[in-house]
mmCIF file of C-alpha atoms in Angstrom:
data_model
loop_
_atom_site.group_PDB
_atom_site.id
_atom_site.type_symbol
_atom_site.label_atom_id
_atom_site.label_comp_id
_atom_site.label_asym_id
_atom_site.label_seq_id
_atom_site.Cartn_x
_atom_site.Cartn_y
_atom_site.Cartn_z
ATOM 1 C CA MET A 1 32.141 -8.056 -20.700
ATOM 2 C CA PRO A 2 29.061 -9.497 -23.297
ATOM 3 C CA ILE A 3 31.916 -12.010 -24.687
ATOM 4 C CA LEU A 4 32.986 -12.952 -20.646
ATOM 5 C CA TRP A 5 29.056 -14.014 -19.850
ATOM 6 C CA ARG A 6 28.974 -16.498 -23.119
ATOM 7 C CA HIS A 7 31.524 -18.581 -21.115
ATOM 8 C CA PRO A 8 31.026 -18.867 -17.789
ATOM 9 C CA SER A 9 34.309 -20.623 -17.177
ATOM 10 C CA ARG A 10 36.362 -17.412 -18.440
ATOM 11 C CA PHE A 11 34.440 -14.769 -15.738
ATOM 12 C CA LEU A 12 35.358 -17.453 -13.081
ATOM 13 C CA CYS A 13 38.478 -18.194 -13.231
ATOM 14 C CA VAL A 14 39.148 -13.794 -13.464
ATOM 15 C CA CYS A 15 36.699 -13.356 -11.164
ATOM 16 C CA LEU A 16 38.529 -15.997 -8.673
ATOM 17 C CA LEU A 17 42.554 -15.181 -9.962
ATOM 18 C CA PRO A 18 42.491 -11.986 -7.437
ATOM 19 C CA LEU A 19 40.994 -14.383 -4.646
ATOM 20 C CA LEU A 20 44.010 -17.061 -4.993
ATOM 21 C CA TYR A 21 46.936 -14.254 -5.088
ATOM 22 C CA GLY A 22 45.209 -12.453 -1.999
ATOM 23 C CA CYS A 23 45.240 -15.934 -0.147
ATOM 24 C CA VAL A 24 47.761 -17.265 -0.877
ATOM 25 C CA SER A 25 50.478 -14.000 -0.357
ATOM 26 C CA PRO A 26 49.157 -13.880 2.886
ATOM 27 C CA VAL A 27 50.158 -17.132 3.920
ATOM 28 C CA ALA A 28 53.714 -17.715 2.236
ATOM 29 C CA LEU A 29 54.329 -14.849 4.098
ATOM 30 C CA HIS A 30 52.738 -15.736 7.793
ATOM 31 C CA ARG A 31 55.010 -19.384 7.176
ATOM 32 C CA ALA A 32 57.967 -17.629 5.987
ATOM 33 C CA VAL A 33 58.122 -15.368 9.290
ATOM 34 C CA SER A 34 57.415 -18.451 11.487
ATOM 35 C CA ALA A 35 60.479 -20.330 9.462
ATOM 36 C CA TYR A 36 62.695 -17.645 10.069
ATOM 37 C CA ASP A 37 62.497 -16.722 13.897
ATOM 38 C CA ASP A 38 61.948 -20.455 13.770
ATOM 39 C CA ALA A 39 65.939 -21.330 12.226
ATOM 40 C CA ILE A 40 67.078 -17.812 14.177
ATOM 41 C CA THR A 41 66.459 -18.874 17.820
ATOM 42 C CA SER A 42 67.108 -22.479 17.118
ATOM 43 C CA ALA A 43 70.897 -21.119 15.883
ATOM 44 C CA VAL A 44 70.984 -19.484 19.254
ATOM 45 C CA SER A 45 70.142 -22.407 21.095
ATOM 46 C CA ARG A 46 73.112 -24.705 19.344
ATOM 47 C CA GLN A 47 75.306 -21.755 20.231
ATOM 48 C CA LEU A 48 74.896 -22.286 23.458
ATOM 49 C CA LEU A 49 74.906 -25.739 23.586
ATOM 50 C CA THR A 50 78.362 -25.519 21.269
ATOM 51 C CA ASN A 51 79.913 -23.311 24.145
ATOM 52 C CA ILE A 52 79.145 -25.718 26.693
ATOM 53 C CA ALA A 53 80.676 -27.617 25.083
ATOM 54 C CA ARG A 54 83.823 -25.930 24.075
ATOM 55 C CA ALA A 55 84.219 -24.978 27.468
ATOM 56 C CA HIS A 56 84.333 -28.599 28.745
ATOM 57 C CA HIS A 57 87.172 -29.452 26.147
ATOM 58 C CA HIS A 58 88.875 -25.278 27.423
ATOM 59 C CA GLN A 59 88.646 -24.315 24.043
ATOM 60 C CA PRO A 60 87.489 -20.307 23.144
ATOM 61 C CA ILE A 61 83.956 -19.471 23.155
ATOM 62 C CA HIS A 62 82.962 -17.830 20.208
ATOM 63 C CA PHE A 63 79.270 -16.227 18.691
ATOM 64 C CA THR A 64 78.095 -15.634 15.438
ATOM 65 C CA GLY A 65 74.479 -13.789 14.847
ATOM 66 C CA VAL A 66 72.792 -12.963 12.379
ATOM 67 C CA SER A 67 72.116 -9.436 11.645
ATOM 68 C CA ASN A 68 69.557 -9.375 8.941
ATOM 69 C CA VAL A 69 67.087 -11.523 6.450
ATOM 70 C CA ALA A 70 65.687 -10.190 3.525
ATOM 71 C CA ALA A 71 63.426 -12.495 2.013
ATOM 72 C CA THR A 72 61.977 -11.574 -1.121
ATOM 73 C CA PHE A 73 58.845 -13.254 -2.320
ATOM 74 C CA ASP A 74 58.198 -13.435 -6.170
ATOM 75 C CA PHE A 75 54.175 -14.894 -7.101
ATOM 76 C CA ARG A 76 53.271 -15.488 -10.695
ATOM 77 C CA PHE A 77 50.071 -17.021 -11.605
ATOM 78 C CA SER A 78 47.769 -18.145 -15.120
ATOM 79 C CA ALA A 79 44.772 -19.079 -15.611
ATOM 80 C CA GLY A 80 43.180 -20.006 -18.555
ATOM 81 C CA ALA A 81 40.250 -22.690 -20.534
ATOM 82 C CA THR A 82 40.315 -25.988 -22.672
ATOM 83 C CA PRO A 83 37.439 -28.146 -24.012
ATOM 84 C CA ALA A 84 35.824 -30.211 -21.465
ATOM 85 C CA LEU A 85 36.912 -34.357 -22.488
ATOM 86 C CA GLY A 86 33.844 -35.007 -23.021
ATOM 87 C CA GLY A 87 30.383 -32.441 -24.567
ATOM 88 C CA LEU A 88 30.034 -30.584 -27.081
ATOM 89 C CA ALA A 89 33.317 -29.037 -28.491
ATOM 90 C CA GLY A 90 33.271 -25.132 -28.316
ATOM 91 C CA GLN A 91 30.241 -25.076 -25.910
ATOM 92 C CA VAL A 92 32.138 -26.451 -22.293
ATOM 93 C CA LEU A 93 35.379 -25.420 -21.373
ATOM 94 C CA MET A 94 36.998 -26.270 -18.252
ATOM 95 C CA PRO A 95 39.538 -23.166 -16.510
ATOM 96 C CA ILE A 96 43.257 -24.115 -16.287
ATOM 97 C CA PHE A 97 44.278 -22.833 -13.063
ATOM 98 C CA GLY A 98 48.586 -22.531 -12.981
ATOM 99 C CA GLY A 99 51.223 -20.192 -10.297
ATOM 100 C CA SER A 100 54.507 -20.511 -8.612
ATOM 101 C CA VAL A 101 56.027 -19.185 -6.082
ATOM 102 C CA ALA A 102 60.127 -18.032 -5.602
ATOM 103 C CA GLU A 103 61.341 -16.909 -2.292
ATOM 104 C CA ASN A 104 65.520 -15.984 -2.802
ATOM 105 C CA PRO A 105 66.425 -15.706 1.259
ATOM 106 C CA THR A 106 69.690 -13.237 1.732
ATOM 107 C CA ILE A 107 70.801 -13.591 5.371
ATOM 108 C CA SER A 108 73.505 -11.601 6.482
ATOM 109 C CA ILE A 109 75.499 -13.416 9.427
ATOM 110 C CA VAL A 110 78.412 -11.399 11.684
ATOM 111 C CA PRO A 111 80.596 -12.888 14.048
ATOM 112 C CA ILE A 112 79.815 -11.709 17.210
ATOM 113 C CA GLU A 113 82.977 -9.724 18.745
ATOM 114 C CA GLY A 114 85.379 -6.801 19.702
ATOM 115 C CA GLU A 115 86.465 -4.834 22.505
ATOM 116 C CA GLU A 116 82.786 -3.821 23.573
ATOM 117 C CA PHE A 117 81.203 -6.877 23.369
ATOM 118 C CA THR A 118 83.961 -9.359 24.888
ATOM 119 C CA ARG A 119 83.259 -6.133 28.082
ATOM 120 C CA ARG A 120 80.442 -7.489 28.336
ATOM 121 C CA LEU A 121 80.725 -10.860 28.477
ATOM 122 C CA LEU A 122 83.684 -10.472 31.054
ATOM 123 C CA THR A 123 81.554 -7.590 33.267
ATOM 124 C CA PRO A 124 79.848 -9.459 36.129
ATOM 125 C CA PHE A 125 76.053 -9.140 35.473
ATOM 126 C CA GLN A 126 74.054 -6.117 37.754
ATOM 127 C CA GLN A 127 71.685 -6.413 40.545
ATOM 128 C CA GLY A 128 68.906 -4.857 38.326
ATOM 129 C CA LYS A 129 69.073 -7.891 36.408
ATOM 130 C CA LEU A 130 68.719 -10.155 38.637
ATOM 131 C CA MET A 131 66.214 -8.489 39.983
ATOM 132 C CA LEU A 132 64.275 -8.485 36.245
ATOM 133 C CA LEU A 133 64.249 -12.302 36.333
ATOM 134 C CA LEU A 134 63.499 -12.462 39.055
ATOM 135 C CA ARG A 135 59.750 -11.101 38.596
ATOM 136 C CA GLN A 136 59.258 -13.140 35.867
ATOM 137 C CA ARG A 137 58.595 -15.188 38.525
ATOM 138 C CA PHE A 138 61.977 -17.671 37.883
ATOM 139 C CA ASP A 139 63.151 -19.313 40.838
ATOM 140 C CA ILE A 140 65.425 -17.684 43.233
ATOM 141 C CA ASP A 141 66.840 -20.858 43.945
ATOM 142 C CA LEU A 142 67.947 -21.328 40.004
ATOM 143 C CA LEU A 143 68.650 -17.724 39.293
ATOM 144 C CA LEU A 144 71.454 -17.688 42.056
ATOM 145 C CA ARG A 145 73.075 -20.963 41.358
ATOM 146 C CA LEU A 146 73.355 -19.604 37.825
ATOM 147 C CA MET A 147 74.196 -16.355 38.073
ATOM 148 C CA ALA A 148 76.189 -15.640 42.242
ATOM 149 C CA GLN A 149 79.684 -17.124 42.044
ATOM 150 C CA GLU A 150 79.577 -16.706 45.566
ATOM 151 C CA VAL A 151 78.074 -15.584 49.018
ATOM 152 C CA LEU A 152 79.275 -13.646 52.000
ATOM 153 C CA VAL A 153 77.261 -14.536 54.076
ATOM 154 C CA GLN A 154 78.192 -12.238 58.383
ATOM 155 C CA GLU A 155 79.148 -14.497 60.811
ATOM 156 C CA LEU A 156 79.788 -13.674 64.373
ATOM 157 C CA GLY A 157 81.094 -9.439 63.443
ATOM 158 C CA SER A 158 83.714 -11.068 60.323
ATOM 159 C CA VAL A 159 82.831 -12.521 57.293
ATOM 160 C CA ALA A 160 83.033 -15.753 56.090
ATOM 161 C CA THR A 161 82.578 -16.252 52.035
ATOM 162 C CA TYR A 162 81.497 -19.210 50.361
ATOM 163 C CA ARG A 163 81.757 -19.901 46.432
ATOM 164 C CA ASN A 164 80.218 -21.553 44.305
ATOM 165 C CA ARG A 165 82.136 -23.858 42.818
ATOM 166 C CA PRO A 166 81.850 -28.432 43.345
ATOM 167 C CA SER A 167 85.730 -28.733 43.887
ATOM 168 C CA ASP A 168 85.382 -25.979 46.800
ATOM 169 C CA ALA A 169 83.088 -28.795 49.252
ATOM 170 C CA VAL A 170 82.967 -26.368 52.026
ATOM 171 C CA GLY A 171 82.007 -23.092 50.453
ATOM 172 C CA TYR A 172 79.963 -25.088 47.664
ATOM 173 C CA GLU A 173 77.377 -26.930 50.194
ATOM 174 C CA MET A 174 76.719 -23.904 52.243
ATOM 175 C CA PHE A 175 76.289 -21.532 48.994
ATOM 176 C CA ARG A 176 73.577 -24.476 47.605
ATOM 177 C CA LYS A 177 72.368 -24.519 51.755
ATOM 178 C CA VAL A 178 71.527 -20.944 51.564
ATOM 179 C CA VAL A 179 70.391 -20.092 48.249
ATOM 180 C CA LEU A 180 67.870 -22.943 48.997
ATOM 181 C CA HIS A 181 66.745 -21.543 52.029
ATOM 182 C CA LEU A 182 65.462 -18.165 50.456
ATOM 183 C CA SER A 183 64.005 -20.123 48.339
ATOM 184 C CA ALA A 184 61.872 -21.806 50.761
ATOM 185 C CA ILE A 185 60.694 -18.542 51.637
ATOM 186 C CA GLN A 186 59.529 -17.860 48.257
ATOM 187 C CA ASP A 187 57.632 -20.930 48.175
ATOM 188 C CA GLN A 188 55.421 -19.392 51.392
ATOM 189 C CA ASN A 189 55.337 -16.001 48.810
ATOM 190 C CA ARG A 190 56.698 -14.489 51.739
ATOM 191 C CA LEU A 191 60.218 -13.499 50.112
ATOM 192 C CA TYR A 192 60.876 -9.395 49.245
ATOM 193 C CA ALA A 193 63.547 -8.253 46.634
ATOM 194 C CA GLU A 194 63.117 -4.727 46.498
ATOM 195 C CA PRO A 195 65.421 -1.319 45.769
ATOM 196 C CA LEU A 196 66.221 -0.326 49.154
ATOM 197 C CA ASN A 197 64.962 3.080 49.679
ATOM 198 C CA LEU A 198 67.963 5.583 50.938
ATOM 199 C CA GLU A 199 66.965 9.249 52.229
ATOM 200 C CA HIS A 200 70.338 12.408 52.152
ATOM 201 C CA SER A 201 70.335 15.151 54.278
ATOM 202 C CA TRP A 202 72.166 18.468 54.111
ATOM 203 C CA VAL A 203 72.347 22.030 56.294
ATOM 204 C CA LEU A 204 73.346 24.904 54.184
ATOM 205 C CA PRO A 205 73.297 27.919 56.056
ATOM 206 C CA ALA A 206 70.584 30.557 54.946
ATOM 207 C CA ALA A 207 73.414 32.655 53.331
ATOM 208 C CA SER A 208 75.141 30.931 51.120
ATOM 209 C CA VAL A 209 71.833 30.133 49.282
ATOM 210 C CA SER A 210 71.145 33.049 45.732
ATOM 211 C CA ALA A 211 66.961 33.482 45.762
ATOM 212 C CA GLU A 212 68.327 31.875 42.090
ATOM 213 C CA GLY A 213 70.198 29.087 44.101
ATOM 214 C CA PHE A 214 66.936 28.341 46.141
ATOM 215 C CA GLN A 215 65.041 27.710 43.579
ATOM 216 C CA ALA A 216 67.204 25.178 41.881
ATOM 217 C CA LEU A 217 67.336 23.288 44.993
ATOM 218 C CA GLU A 218 63.433 23.063 45.539
ATOM 219 C CA LYS A 219 63.130 21.223 42.163
ATOM 220 C CA GLU A 220 66.159 18.527 43.409
ATOM 221 C CA PHE A 221 65.572 18.031 47.212
ATOM 222 C CA SER A 222 62.928 18.962 49.723
ATOM 223 C CA VAL A 223 63.594 22.136 51.585
ATOM 224 C CA ARG A 224 62.833 23.696 55.061
ATOM 225 C CA TYR A 225 63.552 26.629 56.652
ATOM 226 C CA ASP A 226 65.123 26.496 59.974
ATOM 227 C CA ARG A 227 65.242 29.507 61.449
ATOM 228 C CA GLN A 228 66.408 29.114 64.732
ATOM 229 C CA ASP A 229 69.613 28.381 63.041
ATOM 230 C CA ASP A 230 69.620 29.800 59.741
ATOM 231 C CA ALA A 231 69.725 27.325 57.444
ATOM 232 C CA PHE A 232 68.178 25.715 55.087
ATOM 233 C CA THR A 233 67.690 21.362 55.951
ATOM 234 C CA LEU A 234 67.728 19.344 52.401
ATOM 235 C CA HIS A 235 65.980 16.284 51.967
ATOM 236 C CA ARG A 236 65.979 13.591 48.630
ATOM 237 C CA LYS A 237 65.015 10.040 48.728
ATOM 238 C CA ARG A 238 66.590 8.072 46.035
ATOM 239 C CA GLN A 239 66.294 4.309 45.101
ATOM 240 C CA GLY A 240 69.211 1.957 45.810
ATOM 241 C CA PRO A 241 70.291 -0.900 45.719
ATOM 242 C CA ILE A 242 68.514 -4.531 45.567
ATOM 243 C CA LEU A 243 67.544 -6.282 49.222
ATOM 244 C CA ILE A 244 66.693 -9.586 49.480
ATOM 245 C CA THR A 245 63.988 -9.996 53.029
ATOM 246 C CA ASN A 246 61.819 -12.185 54.852
ATOM 247 C CA TYR A 247 60.091 -8.712 55.521
ATOM 248 C CA ASP A 248 58.689 -5.633 53.839
ATOM 249 C CA PRO A 249 61.366 -3.733 53.519
ATOM 250 C CA GLY A 250 58.353 -0.296 53.975
ATOM 251 C CA MET A 251 57.671 -1.080 57.153
ATOM 252 C CA LEU A 252 61.095 -0.971 58.792
ATOM 253 C CA SER A 253 61.468 2.776 60.848
ATOM 254 C CA GLY A 254 63.561 5.151 60.737
ATOM 255 C CA THR A 255 67.043 3.771 62.659
ATOM 256 C CA GLU A 256 66.303 0.947 61.136
ATOM 257 C CA ARG A 257 67.039 2.589 57.122
ATOM 258 C CA ALA A 258 69.448 4.782 58.178
ATOM 259 C CA GLN A 259 71.529 2.140 59.171
ATOM 260 C CA LEU A 260 70.803 -0.428 56.085
ATOM 261 C CA ALA A 261 71.144 2.935 54.211
ATOM 262 C CA GLU A 262 75.284 3.904 56.058
ATOM 263 C CA GLU A 263 76.104 -0.153 55.124
ATOM 264 C CA ALA A 264 74.207 0.127 51.238
ATOM 265 C CA LYS A 265 77.336 2.945 50.974
ATOM 266 C CA GLY A 266 79.852 -0.386 50.905
ATOM 267 C CA TRP A 267 77.783 -2.503 48.645
ATOM 268 C CA ASP A 268 78.611 -3.307 44.902
ATOM 269 C CA VAL A 269 76.258 -2.894 41.958
ATOM 270 C CA HIS A 270 77.318 -6.002 40.747
ATOM 271 C CA ASP A 271 76.680 -7.834 44.023
ATOM 272 C CA VAL A 272 72.863 -8.191 46.074
ATOM 273 C CA ALA A 273 72.357 -8.079 49.396
ATOM 274 C CA PHE A 274 70.098 -10.129 51.607
ATOM 275 C CA ASP A 275 68.604 -10.065 55.492
ATOM 276 C CA ILE A 276 66.599 -12.938 57.219
ATOM 277 C CA ARG A 277 65.533 -11.726 60.582
ATOM 278 C CA PRO A 278 64.156 -14.382 63.006
ATOM 279 C CA ASP A 279 60.704 -12.668 63.385
ATOM 280 C CA GLY A 280 59.803 -13.550 59.054
ATOM 281 C CA ALA A 281 59.044 -16.670 57.200
ATOM 282 C CA GLY A 282 62.434 -18.693 57.224
ATOM 283 C CA GLY A 283 63.778 -17.395 60.863
ATOM 284 C CA GLU A 284 64.938 -20.192 62.013
ATOM 285 C CA TRP A 285 68.040 -19.381 60.400
ATOM 286 C CA PRO A 286 68.681 -15.700 60.396
ATOM 287 C CA MET A 287 70.945 -14.497 57.994
ATOM 288 C CA ARG A 288 73.041 -11.229 56.342
ATOM 289 C CA GLY A 289 75.220 -11.391 53.354
ATOM 290 C CA VAL A 290 75.520 -10.270 49.986
ATOM 291 C CA PHE A 291 75.770 -12.463 46.750
ATOM 292 C CA ARG A 292 78.361 -11.721 43.657
ATOM 293 C CA LEU A 293 77.240 -12.076 40.923
ATOM 294 C CA ARG A 294 79.097 -13.963 37.981
ATOM 295 C CA SER A 295 79.920 -13.067 34.147
ATOM 296 C CA PHE A 296 78.698 -14.554 30.697
ATOM 297 C CA HIS A 297 81.922 -15.813 30.244
ATOM 298 C CA ALA A 298 82.129 -16.985 33.812
ATOM 299 C CA ILE A 299 78.493 -19.009 33.496
ATOM 300 C CA ILE A 300 78.907 -20.832 30.228
ATOM 301 C CA SER A 301 82.310 -21.833 31.999
ATOM 302 C CA PHE A 302 80.988 -23.051 35.144
ATOM 303 C CA LEU A 303 78.412 -24.915 32.992
ATOM 304 C CA GLY A 304 81.367 -26.179 31.467
ATOM 305 C CA ARG A 305 83.389 -28.096 34.349
ATOM 306 C CA SER A 306 80.553 -29.737 35.588
ATOM 307 C CA LEU A 307 80.412 -31.755 32.391
ATOM 308 C CA GLY A 308 83.148 -33.384 33.394
ATOM 309 C CA ASP A 309 86.407 -31.710 35.768
ATOM 310 C CA GLU A 310 83.386 -30.385 38.591
ATOM 311 C CA PRO A 311 80.445 -32.364 38.506
ATOM 312 C CA GLU A 312 77.330 -31.005 40.934
ATOM 313 C CA TYR A 313 76.419 -33.349 43.728
ATOM 314 C CA ALA A 314 73.299 -32.991 45.616
ATOM 315 C CA VAL A 315 73.327 -30.810 48.573
ATOM 316 C CA GLY A 316 70.163 -31.114 51.430
ATOM 317 C CA LYS A 317 68.588 -27.953 52.916
ATOM 318 C CA ASP A 318 69.828 -27.283 56.207
ATOM 319 C CA PRO A 319 67.742 -28.753 59.361
ATOM 320 C CA ARG A 320 66.594 -25.264 60.337
ATOM 321 C CA THR A 321 65.049 -24.599 56.339
ATOM 322 C CA PRO A 322 61.588 -24.684 55.514
ATOM 323 C CA PRO A 323 60.556 -27.860 54.084
ATOM 324 C CA VAL A 324 61.870 -27.539 50.075
ATOM 325 C CA ILE A 325 60.010 -29.716 47.256
ATOM 326 C CA ASP A 326 63.057 -32.006 45.334
ATOM 327 C CA ASP A 327 61.664 -30.956 41.687
ATOM 328 C CA GLU A 328 63.293 -27.633 43.381
ATOM 329 C CA ASN A 329 66.750 -28.944 44.602
ATOM 330 C CA PRO A 330 68.064 -31.206 41.581
ATOM 331 C CA ALA A 331 71.827 -31.904 41.781
ATOM 332 C CA ALA A 332 72.874 -29.705 38.301
ATOM 333 C CA THR A 333 72.348 -26.405 37.859
ATOM 334 C CA MET A 334 71.111 -28.104 34.604
ATOM 335 C CA GLU A 335 71.407 -31.457 33.225
ATOM 336 C CA PHE A 336 72.918 -32.322 29.999
ATOM 337 C CA VAL A 337 73.602 -35.416 28.285
ATOM 338 C CA VAL A 338 76.571 -36.472 26.431
ATOM 339 C CA GLU A 339 76.150 -39.666 24.285
ATOM 340 C CA ASP A 340 78.430 -40.979 21.363
ATOM 341 C CA ALA A 341 75.168 -41.269 19.261
ATOM 342 C CA VAL A 342 72.084 -38.468 18.981
ATOM 343 C CA PRO A 343 70.350 -38.880 22.508
ATOM 344 C CA PRO A 344 66.234 -40.545 22.056
ATOM 345 C CA ASP A 345 63.212 -37.365 22.258
ATOM 346 C CA ALA A 346 66.468 -34.486 22.991
ATOM 347 C CA ASP A 347 64.645 -31.292 22.524
ATOM 348 C CA LEU A 348 68.335 -30.162 21.321
ATOM 349 C CA SER A 349 71.383 -31.212 20.966
ATOM 350 C CA ILE A 350 74.515 -30.533 19.032
ATOM 351 C CA ARG A 351 77.602 -32.485 17.781
ATOM 352 C CA SER A 352 80.762 -30.932 19.186
ATOM 353 C CA HIS A 353 84.408 -33.261 19.749
ATOM 354 C CA GLY A 354 82.878 -36.196 18.434
ATOM 355 C CA ARG A 355 80.030 -36.923 20.838
ATOM 356 C CA TYR A 356 76.618 -35.258 20.943
ATOM 357 C CA TYR A 357 75.461 -33.015 23.550
ATOM 358 C CA ALA A 358 72.025 -32.379 24.651
ATOM 359 C CA LEU A 359 69.788 -30.757 27.804
ATOM 360 C CA HIS A 360 68.233 -33.576 29.218
ATOM 361 C CA ALA A 361 64.507 -32.526 29.301
ATOM 362 C CA ARG A 362 62.822 -35.489 30.358
ATOM 363 C CA GLY A 363 62.252 -36.870 33.948
ATOM 364 C CA ALA A 364 61.886 -35.377 37.298
ATOM 365 C CA HIS A 365 63.826 -32.035 36.313
ATOM 366 C CA ALA A 366 62.532 -31.287 32.873
ATOM 367 C CA ARG A 367 61.095 -28.434 33.646
ATOM 368 C CA TRP A 368 63.379 -27.066 35.575
ATOM 369 C CA ASN A 369 66.330 -27.902 33.172
ATOM 370 C CA ARG A 370 63.835 -26.487 30.317
ATOM 371 C CA ASP A 371 64.180 -22.783 33.072
ATOM 372 C CA ALA A 372 67.628 -22.882 32.907
ATOM 373 C CA PHE A 373 68.215 -23.300 29.705
ATOM 374 C CA GLN A 374 65.501 -19.847 28.997
ATOM 375 C CA MET A 375 67.187 -18.555 31.757
ATOM 376 C CA LEU A 376 70.827 -18.701 29.787
ATOM 377 C CA TYR A 377 69.240 -17.680 26.251
ATOM 378 C CA LEU A 378 67.832 -14.578 28.248
ATOM 379 C CA LEU A 379 71.325 -14.060 29.791
ATOM 380 C CA PHE A 380 72.942 -14.433 26.720
ATOM 381 C CA GLN A 381 70.442 -11.421 25.109
ATOM 382 C CA MET A 382 70.933 -9.446 28.089
ATOM 383 C CA THR A 383 74.237 -9.465 27.083
ATOM 384 C CA VAL A 384 75.231 -9.499 23.053
ATOM 385 C CA THR A 385 75.633 -6.051 21.297
ATOM 386 C CA ASP A 386 73.452 -4.711 19.100
ATOM 387 C CA LEU A 387 74.439 -5.932 15.512
ATOM 388 C CA PRO A 388 75.011 -4.318 12.468
ATOM 389 C CA ARG A 389 72.336 -3.153 10.117
ATOM 390 C CA THR A 390 72.415 -4.062 6.161
ATOM 391 C CA GLY A 391 69.998 -1.397 6.366
ATOM 392 C CA VAL A 392 67.854 -3.558 3.601
ATOM 393 C CA PRO A 393 64.020 -4.861 4.220
ATOM 394 C CA SER A 394 63.448 -7.587 6.509
ATOM 395 C CA ILE A 395 60.123 -9.684 3.408
ATOM 396 C CA THR A 396 59.391 -7.906 0.591
ATOM 397 C CA ILE A 397 56.816 -8.963 -2.089
ATOM 398 C CA ALA A 398 57.643 -8.931 -5.417
ATOM 399 C CA LYS A 399 54.212 -8.751 -7.796
#
């Protein structure tokens, strides 16, 4: 200790060394985590854009994922002292600090393929996933234009099908008008999208129920005994399919609820039903029907076709639809730029088939396009399966 005090500069070196080491390690860690996160997010986004370009050229789509990142950091520091350039030699010492940081990342990349992923890629989305995104305050017209392949509308005792494909002009225009009508109701905060609560009842003769059986029934059902008929009536409520309405479904009468419950038996888990009544917002155009959802593969194909084979076009609202903001009714579900050179000011671009593809993120519909791409990213995350892990830690630091 006395030696250190005779040379204050050495004492300073010893004191500052652990402080510098402790400061640099967290900084490097934070930067590494942010850098790897940005790189992986960018890689997935570029793959989505690349596969849209592949679909444009009628080529198979394929995805590759980063299953693991192992980054090892080696921090090395040195400290010493040397006589000052001026002053008395041996009396004044100047501290010398040195150090190095080495990073050795190991990134595991695996193709996303196989029967399970292919099945998920080709299976239409379930209504619960649309509901999840709708509750994140996405526009319903954006959701349905991207996720729905067609709408079935009840008309005069029959059902008419309108496809969400620009090549089917009549069907495409009616589909756009229906989703735009729902969007106008949503803009008024009068659109409901809630699971339909269904009730089921059964009648069992009292003689057929033992004491043990009665206790088991009470755990699953609401049980009421009818002395006159000497029978038990069982009631059970369960959450049914999602129903989009312009009224509060909780205010339905028992008769209306029973009627909807009967209709719901024919609804598929990949369908989303809607019921717009005359006495609610947007009631000038009452309608009932079902939207059938697409698979993720169908969404990518739809976007690829929009770049060439089936370009989308502007469709105005129905005269019975309330006013709609122009920014919420762009011609394209997701607009892209395809040029021979890198598009200027592009958020994201890739080169494919000799041209550059980029999301159109400028102008009046920039927010719409960014929201649509964000939704596409989320839908992909809902589709992809868990990637195999190598079992190594994500980030390690060697001291």
